[in-house]
Amino acid sequence: MLRPQSSPFTVPSWLKWSLAIAGTLFILAFILFLWLYIDVNQDRKEGHPQAEAIAQEKGDLTRIDHVSTYHGQREFHIVQGTKESNEASILFIDIKEKKILDEVSREDVLSLEEMRSRWENTCSNCTFKDIQYGFEENEPVFQLTYIDEQNRYVLDYFTLQGKAFDQRFAFRQNE
């Protein structure tokens, strides 16, 4: 008489081992991804608490709205917030020297949206990528990132009043 190789309730041992190995590899990959995500995110926000503290102590900001990092010749932190008098300000901070390099009232500068719309009027065939505050040659600037008509990746700089700045970098894309 023939005996069945396995009953409907048991699984061959090679299948058990395959599932156990696949499950272990999946769990290890998930842990690696999670660790990498946390590590990269911490690097991206490094220095933000120090910049907030400097802005509150030396810049007299009572409310912090946004903190960003600009990587120019050195690393600068840009803190946007409000003073006790409800004046909205933008502070450009060097946390290594623990000092405010420049402070600008938001009323005296174009908003990011206004600067983008001005730029779009001058470069209609370009593909917009990003706009952010920056600090170049000891002056606060807008840094616009876009792809121009010649398919170059461009970093263009403007003063906070919208005038062209003396710096522009265009990188040809390899095809």
PDB file of C-alpha atoms in Angstrom:
ATOM      1  CA  MET A   1       0.000   0.000   0.000  1.00  0.00           C
ATOM      2  CA  LEU A   2       1.215   3.515  -0.825  1.00  0.00           C
ATOM      3  CA  ARG A   3       1.726   5.943   1.983  1.00  0.00           C
ATOM      4  CA  PRO A   4       1.200   9.656   1.340  1.00  0.00           C
ATOM      5  CA  GLN A   5       4.403  11.708   1.432  1.00  0.00           C
ATOM      6  CA  SER A   6       2.807  14.387   3.564  1.00  0.00           C
ATOM      7  CA  SER A   7      -0.556  14.960   5.084  1.00  0.00           C
ATOM      8  CA  PRO A   8      -2.616  18.043   4.195  1.00  0.00           C
ATOM      9  CA  PHE A   9      -1.620  19.587   7.548  1.00  0.00           C
ATOM     10  CA  THR A  10       2.143  19.269   7.310  1.00  0.00           C
ATOM     11  CA  VAL A  11       4.493  21.141   5.051  1.00  0.00           C
ATOM     12  CA  PRO A  12       7.717  19.760   3.604  1.00  0.00           C
ATOM     13  CA  SER A  13      10.805  20.852   5.565  1.00  0.00           C
ATOM     14  CA  TRP A  14      12.391  22.661   2.530  1.00  0.00           C
ATOM     15  CA  LEU A  15       9.345  24.946   2.353  1.00  0.00           C
ATOM     16  CA  LYS A  16       9.550  25.720   6.095  1.00  0.00           C
ATOM     17  CA  TRP A  17      13.220  26.656   5.758  1.00  0.00           C
ATOM     18  CA  SER A  18      12.589  28.755   2.653  1.00  0.00           C
ATOM     19  CA  LEU A  19       9.809  30.722   4.365  1.00  0.00           C
ATOM     20  CA  ALA A  20      11.890  31.197   7.520  1.00  0.00           C
ATOM     21  CA  ILE A  21      14.880  32.500   5.544  1.00  0.00           C
ATOM     22  CA  ALA A  22      12.704  34.797   3.393  1.00  0.00           C
ATOM     23  CA  GLY A  23      10.950  36.148   6.501  1.00  0.00           C
ATOM     24  CA  THR A  24      14.253  36.775   8.267  1.00  0.00           C
ATOM     25  CA  LEU A  25      15.677  38.565   5.210  1.00  0.00           C
ATOM     26  CA  PHE A  26      12.533  40.710   4.958  1.00  0.00           C
ATOM     27  CA  ILE A  27      12.742  41.707   8.639  1.00  0.00           C
ATOM     28  CA  LEU A  28      16.467  42.535   8.304  1.00  0.00           C
ATOM     29  CA  ALA A  29      15.835  44.627   5.175  1.00  0.00           C
ATOM     30  CA  PHE A  30      13.039  46.509   6.951  1.00  0.00           C
ATOM     31  CA  ILE A  31      15.273  47.236   9.963  1.00  0.00           C
ATOM     32  CA  LEU A  32      18.080  48.444   7.652  1.00  0.00           C
ATOM     33  CA  PHE A  33      15.675  50.737   5.765  1.00  0.00           C
ATOM     34  CA  LEU A  34      14.281  52.157   9.015  1.00  0.00           C
ATOM     35  CA  TRP A  35      17.762  52.769  10.444  1.00  0.00           C
ATOM     36  CA  LEU A  36      18.896  54.469   7.211  1.00  0.00           C
ATOM     37  CA  TYR A  37      15.791  56.679   7.101  1.00  0.00           C
ATOM     38  CA  ILE A  38      16.255  57.826  10.713  1.00  0.00           C
ATOM     39  CA  ASP A  39      19.977  58.458  10.198  1.00  0.00           C
ATOM     40  CA  VAL A  40      19.488  60.543   7.040  1.00  0.00           C
ATOM     41  CA  ASN A  41      16.618  62.518   8.565  1.00  0.00           C
ATOM     42  CA  GLN A  42      18.718  63.382  11.633  1.00  0.00           C
ATOM     43  CA  ASP A  43      21.524  64.684   9.397  1.00  0.00           C
ATOM     44  CA  ARG A  44      19.055  66.808   7.442  1.00  0.00           C
ATOM     45  CA  LYS A  45      17.812  68.542  10.584  1.00  0.00           C
ATOM     46  CA  GLU A  46      21.164  68.755  12.342  1.00  0.00           C
ATOM     47  CA  GLY A  47      21.743  72.180  13.878  1.00  0.00           C
ATOM     48  CA  HIS A  48      18.101  73.260  13.792  1.00  0.00           C
ATOM     49  CA  PRO A  49      17.658  73.291  17.590  1.00  0.00           C
ATOM     50  CA  GLN A  50      20.830  75.385  18.005  1.00  0.00           C
ATOM     51  CA  ALA A  51      19.672  77.822  15.309  1.00  0.00           C
ATOM     52  CA  GLU A  52      16.284  78.158  17.024  1.00  0.00           C
ATOM     53  CA  ALA A  53      17.987  78.873  20.355  1.00  0.00           C
ATOM     54  CA  ILE A  54      20.243  81.556  18.818  1.00  0.00           C
ATOM     55  CA  ALA A  55      17.242  83.119  17.046  1.00  0.00           C
ATOM     56  CA  GLN A  56      15.283  83.310  20.288  1.00  0.00           C
ATOM     57  CA  GLU A  57      18.184  84.570  22.427  1.00  0.00           C
ATOM     58  CA  LYS A  58      19.954  86.992  20.078  1.00  0.00           C
ATOM     59  CA  GLY A  59      17.243  87.648  17.484  1.00  0.00           C
ATOM     60  CA  ASP A  60      14.393  88.161  19.958  1.00  0.00           C
ATOM     61  CA  LEU A  61      12.045  85.843  18.074  1.00  0.00           C
ATOM     62  CA  THR A  62       9.115  84.714  20.169  1.00  0.00           C
ATOM     63  CA  ARG A  63       7.687  82.280  17.598  1.00  0.00           C
ATOM     64  CA  ILE A  64       9.652  80.140  15.144  1.00  0.00           C
ATOM     65  CA  ASP A  65       7.779  79.312  11.936  1.00  0.00           C
ATOM     66  CA  HIS A  66      10.396  77.505   9.884  1.00  0.00           C
ATOM     67  CA  VAL A  67      14.073  76.520  10.032  1.00  0.00           C
ATOM     68  CA  SER A  68      16.046  75.475   6.967  1.00  0.00           C
ATOM     69  CA  THR A  69      19.673  74.821   6.118  1.00  0.00           C
ATOM     70  CA  TYR A  70      21.543  76.420   3.230  1.00  0.00           C
ATOM     71  CA  HIS A  71      24.795  74.861   2.037  1.00  0.00           C
ATOM     72  CA  GLY A  72      26.893  77.605   0.455  1.00  0.00           C
ATOM     73  CA  GLN A  73      30.589  78.139   1.103  1.00  0.00           C
ATOM     74  CA  ARG A  74      29.668  77.250   4.673  1.00  0.00           C
ATOM     75  CA  GLU A  75      26.538  75.874   6.240  1.00  0.00           C
ATOM     76  CA  PHE A  76      23.991  78.540   7.208  1.00  0.00           C
ATOM     77  CA  HIS A  77      20.661  78.196   8.958  1.00  0.00           C
ATOM     78  CA  ILE A  78      17.712  80.348   7.974  1.00  0.00           C
ATOM     79  CA  VAL A  79      15.142  80.890  10.705  1.00  0.00           C
ATOM     80  CA  GLN A  80      11.778  82.450   9.924  1.00  0.00           C
ATOM     81  CA  GLY A  81       9.703  83.687  12.809  1.00  0.00           C
ATOM     82  CA  THR A  82       7.892  86.487  14.558  1.00  0.00           C
ATOM     83  CA  LYS A  83       9.082  88.948  17.185  1.00  0.00           C
ATOM     84  CA  GLU A  84       7.069  90.079  20.194  1.00  0.00           C
ATOM     85  CA  SER A  85       5.960  93.157  18.207  1.00  0.00           C
ATOM     86  CA  ASN A  86       4.401  90.783  15.584  1.00  0.00           C
ATOM     87  CA  GLU A  87       7.083  91.716  13.073  1.00  0.00           C
ATOM     88  CA  ALA A  88       7.879  88.768  10.817  1.00  0.00           C
ATOM     89  CA  SER A  89      11.626  88.326  10.366  1.00  0.00           C
ATOM     90  CA  ILE A  90      14.106  86.111   8.563  1.00  0.00           C
ATOM     91  CA  LEU A  91      17.410  85.469  10.343  1.00  0.00           C
ATOM     92  CA  PHE A  92      20.527  84.095   8.662  1.00  0.00           C
ATOM     93  CA  ILE A  93      22.572  82.294  11.304  1.00  0.00           C
ATOM     94  CA  ASP A  94      26.016  80.724  11.439  1.00  0.00           C
ATOM     95  CA  ILE A  95      25.743  78.231  14.295  1.00  0.00           C
ATOM     96  CA  LYS A  96      29.472  77.461  14.310  1.00  0.00           C
ATOM     97  CA  GLU A  97      30.218  81.065  15.231  1.00  0.00           C
ATOM     98  CA  LYS A  98      26.934  81.301  17.158  1.00  0.00           C
ATOM     99  CA  LYS A  99      25.964  84.595  15.605  1.00  0.00           C
ATOM    100  CA  ILE A 100      23.297  86.163  13.435  1.00  0.00           C
ATOM    101  CA  LEU A 101      24.832  87.180  10.116  1.00  0.00           C
ATOM    102  CA  ASP A 102      21.843  89.159   8.879  1.00  0.00           C
ATOM    103  CA  GLU A 103      18.268  89.889   9.886  1.00  0.00           C
ATOM    104  CA  VAL A 104      15.633  90.942   7.385  1.00  0.00           C
ATOM    105  CA  SER A 105      12.030  91.971   7.927  1.00  0.00           C
ATOM    106  CA  ARG A 106       9.664  89.954   5.733  1.00  0.00           C
ATOM    107  CA  GLU A 107       7.884  93.189   4.825  1.00  0.00           C
ATOM    108  CA  ASP A 108      11.061  94.438   3.095  1.00  0.00           C
ATOM    109  CA  VAL A 109      11.502  91.410   0.816  1.00  0.00           C
ATOM    110  CA  LEU A 110       9.559  89.545  -1.819  1.00  0.00           C
ATOM    111  CA  SER A 111       7.812  86.380  -0.719  1.00  0.00           C
ATOM    112  CA  LEU A 112       8.952  83.084  -2.227  1.00  0.00           C
ATOM    113  CA  GLU A 113       5.753  82.978  -4.315  1.00  0.00           C
ATOM    114  CA  GLU A 114       6.261  86.523  -5.652  1.00  0.00           C
ATOM    115  CA  MET A 115       9.857  85.736  -6.601  1.00  0.00           C
ATOM    116  CA  ARG A 116       8.777  82.557  -8.356  1.00  0.00           C
ATOM    117  CA  SER A 117       6.100  84.364 -10.378  1.00  0.00           C
ATOM    118  CA  ARG A 118       8.623  87.074 -11.406  1.00  0.00           C
ATOM    119  CA  TRP A 119      11.052  84.375 -12.491  1.00  0.00           C
ATOM    120  CA  GLU A 120       8.338  82.529 -14.458  1.00  0.00           C
ATOM    121  CA  ASN A 121       7.701  85.710 -16.465  1.00  0.00           C
ATOM    122  CA  THR A 122      11.345  85.798 -17.573  1.00  0.00           C
ATOM    123  CA  CYS A 123      11.844  82.076 -18.234  1.00  0.00           C
ATOM    124  CA  SER A 124       8.594  80.653 -19.598  1.00  0.00           C
ATOM    125  CA  ASN A 125      10.138  77.550 -21.243  1.00  0.00           C
ATOM    126  CA  CYS A 126      12.010  76.500 -18.103  1.00  0.00           C
ATOM    127  CA  THR A 127      11.065  73.730 -15.675  1.00  0.00           C
ATOM    128  CA  PHE A 128      10.944  75.012 -12.106  1.00  0.00           C
ATOM    129  CA  LYS A 129      12.478  72.779  -9.411  1.00  0.00           C
ATOM    130  CA  ASP A 130      12.892  74.727  -6.151  1.00  0.00           C
ATOM    131  CA  ILE A 131      13.274  78.114  -4.503  1.00  0.00           C
ATOM    132  CA  GLN A 132      14.861  78.774  -1.125  1.00  0.00           C
ATOM    133  CA  TYR A 133      16.580  81.471   0.853  1.00  0.00           C
ATOM    134  CA  GLY A 134      20.363  81.436   0.748  1.00  0.00           C
ATOM    135  CA  PHE A 135      23.376  83.431   1.854  1.00  0.00           C
ATOM    136  CA  GLU A 136      26.078  84.216  -0.709  1.00  0.00           C
ATOM    137  CA  GLU A 137      28.911  86.749  -0.529  1.00  0.00           C
ATOM    138  CA  ASN A 138      27.683  87.978   2.877  1.00  0.00           C
ATOM    139  CA  GLU A 139      24.275  88.824   1.472  1.00  0.00           C
ATOM    140  CA  PRO A 140      20.886  87.097   1.821  1.00  0.00           C
ATOM    141  CA  VAL A 141      19.600  85.857  -1.539  1.00  0.00           C
ATOM    142  CA  PHE A 142      16.995  83.692  -3.222  1.00  0.00           C
ATOM    143  CA  GLN A 143      18.353  80.515  -4.798  1.00  0.00           C
ATOM    144  CA  LEU A 144      16.197  79.328  -7.690  1.00  0.00           C
ATOM    145  CA  THR A 145      16.778  75.876  -9.128  1.00  0.00           C
ATOM    146  CA  TYR A 146      15.409  75.021 -12.563  1.00  0.00           C
ATOM    147  CA  ILE A 147      16.091  73.369 -15.909  1.00  0.00           C
ATOM    148  CA  ASP A 148      16.488  75.928 -18.689  1.00  0.00           C
ATOM    149  CA  GLU A 149      15.661  75.843 -22.426  1.00  0.00           C
ATOM    150  CA  GLN A 150      19.018  74.206 -23.190  1.00  0.00           C
ATOM    151  CA  ASN A 151      18.286  71.351 -20.750  1.00  0.00           C
ATOM    152  CA  ARG A 152      20.842  72.581 -18.203  1.00  0.00           C
ATOM    153  CA  TYR A 153      20.368  72.294 -14.444  1.00  0.00           C
ATOM    154  CA  VAL A 154      20.627  75.900 -13.224  1.00  0.00           C
ATOM    155  CA  LEU A 155      21.210  77.480  -9.806  1.00  0.00           C
ATOM    156  CA  ASP A 156      20.330  81.161 -10.149  1.00  0.00           C
ATOM    157  CA  TYR A 157      20.592  83.785  -7.415  1.00  0.00           C
ATOM    158  CA  PHE A 158      18.550  86.959  -6.852  1.00  0.00           C
ATOM    159  CA  THR A 159      18.575  89.572  -4.119  1.00  0.00           C
ATOM    160  CA  LEU A 160      15.652  89.497  -1.702  1.00  0.00           C
ATOM    161  CA  GLN A 161      14.195  92.485  -3.582  1.00  0.00           C
ATOM    162  CA  GLY A 162      14.176  90.462  -6.818  1.00  0.00           C
ATOM    163  CA  LYS A 163      17.184  91.947  -8.617  1.00  0.00           C
ATOM    164  CA  ALA A 164      19.631  89.689 -10.429  1.00  0.00           C
ATOM    165  CA  PHE A 165      22.653  88.661  -8.377  1.00  0.00           C
ATOM    166  CA  ASP A 166      26.149  88.187  -9.812  1.00  0.00           C
ATOM    167  CA  GLN A 167      26.071  84.419  -9.448  1.00  0.00           C
ATOM    168  CA  ARG A 168      24.593  81.755 -11.670  1.00  0.00           C
ATOM    169  CA  PHE A 169      25.629  78.152 -12.168  1.00  0.00           C
ATOM    170  CA  ALA A 170      24.453  76.064 -15.120  1.00  0.00           C
ATOM    171  CA  PHE A 171      25.308  72.370 -15.341  1.00  0.00           C
ATOM    172  CA  ARG A 172      24.954  70.507 -18.595  1.00  0.00           C
ATOM    173  CA  GLN A 173      23.193  67.183 -18.163  1.00  0.00           C
ATOM    174  CA  ASN A 174      24.874  64.121 -19.625  1.00  0.00           C
ATOM    175  CA  GLU A 175      22.650  62.158 -21.913  1.00  0.00           C
TER     176      GLU A 175
END
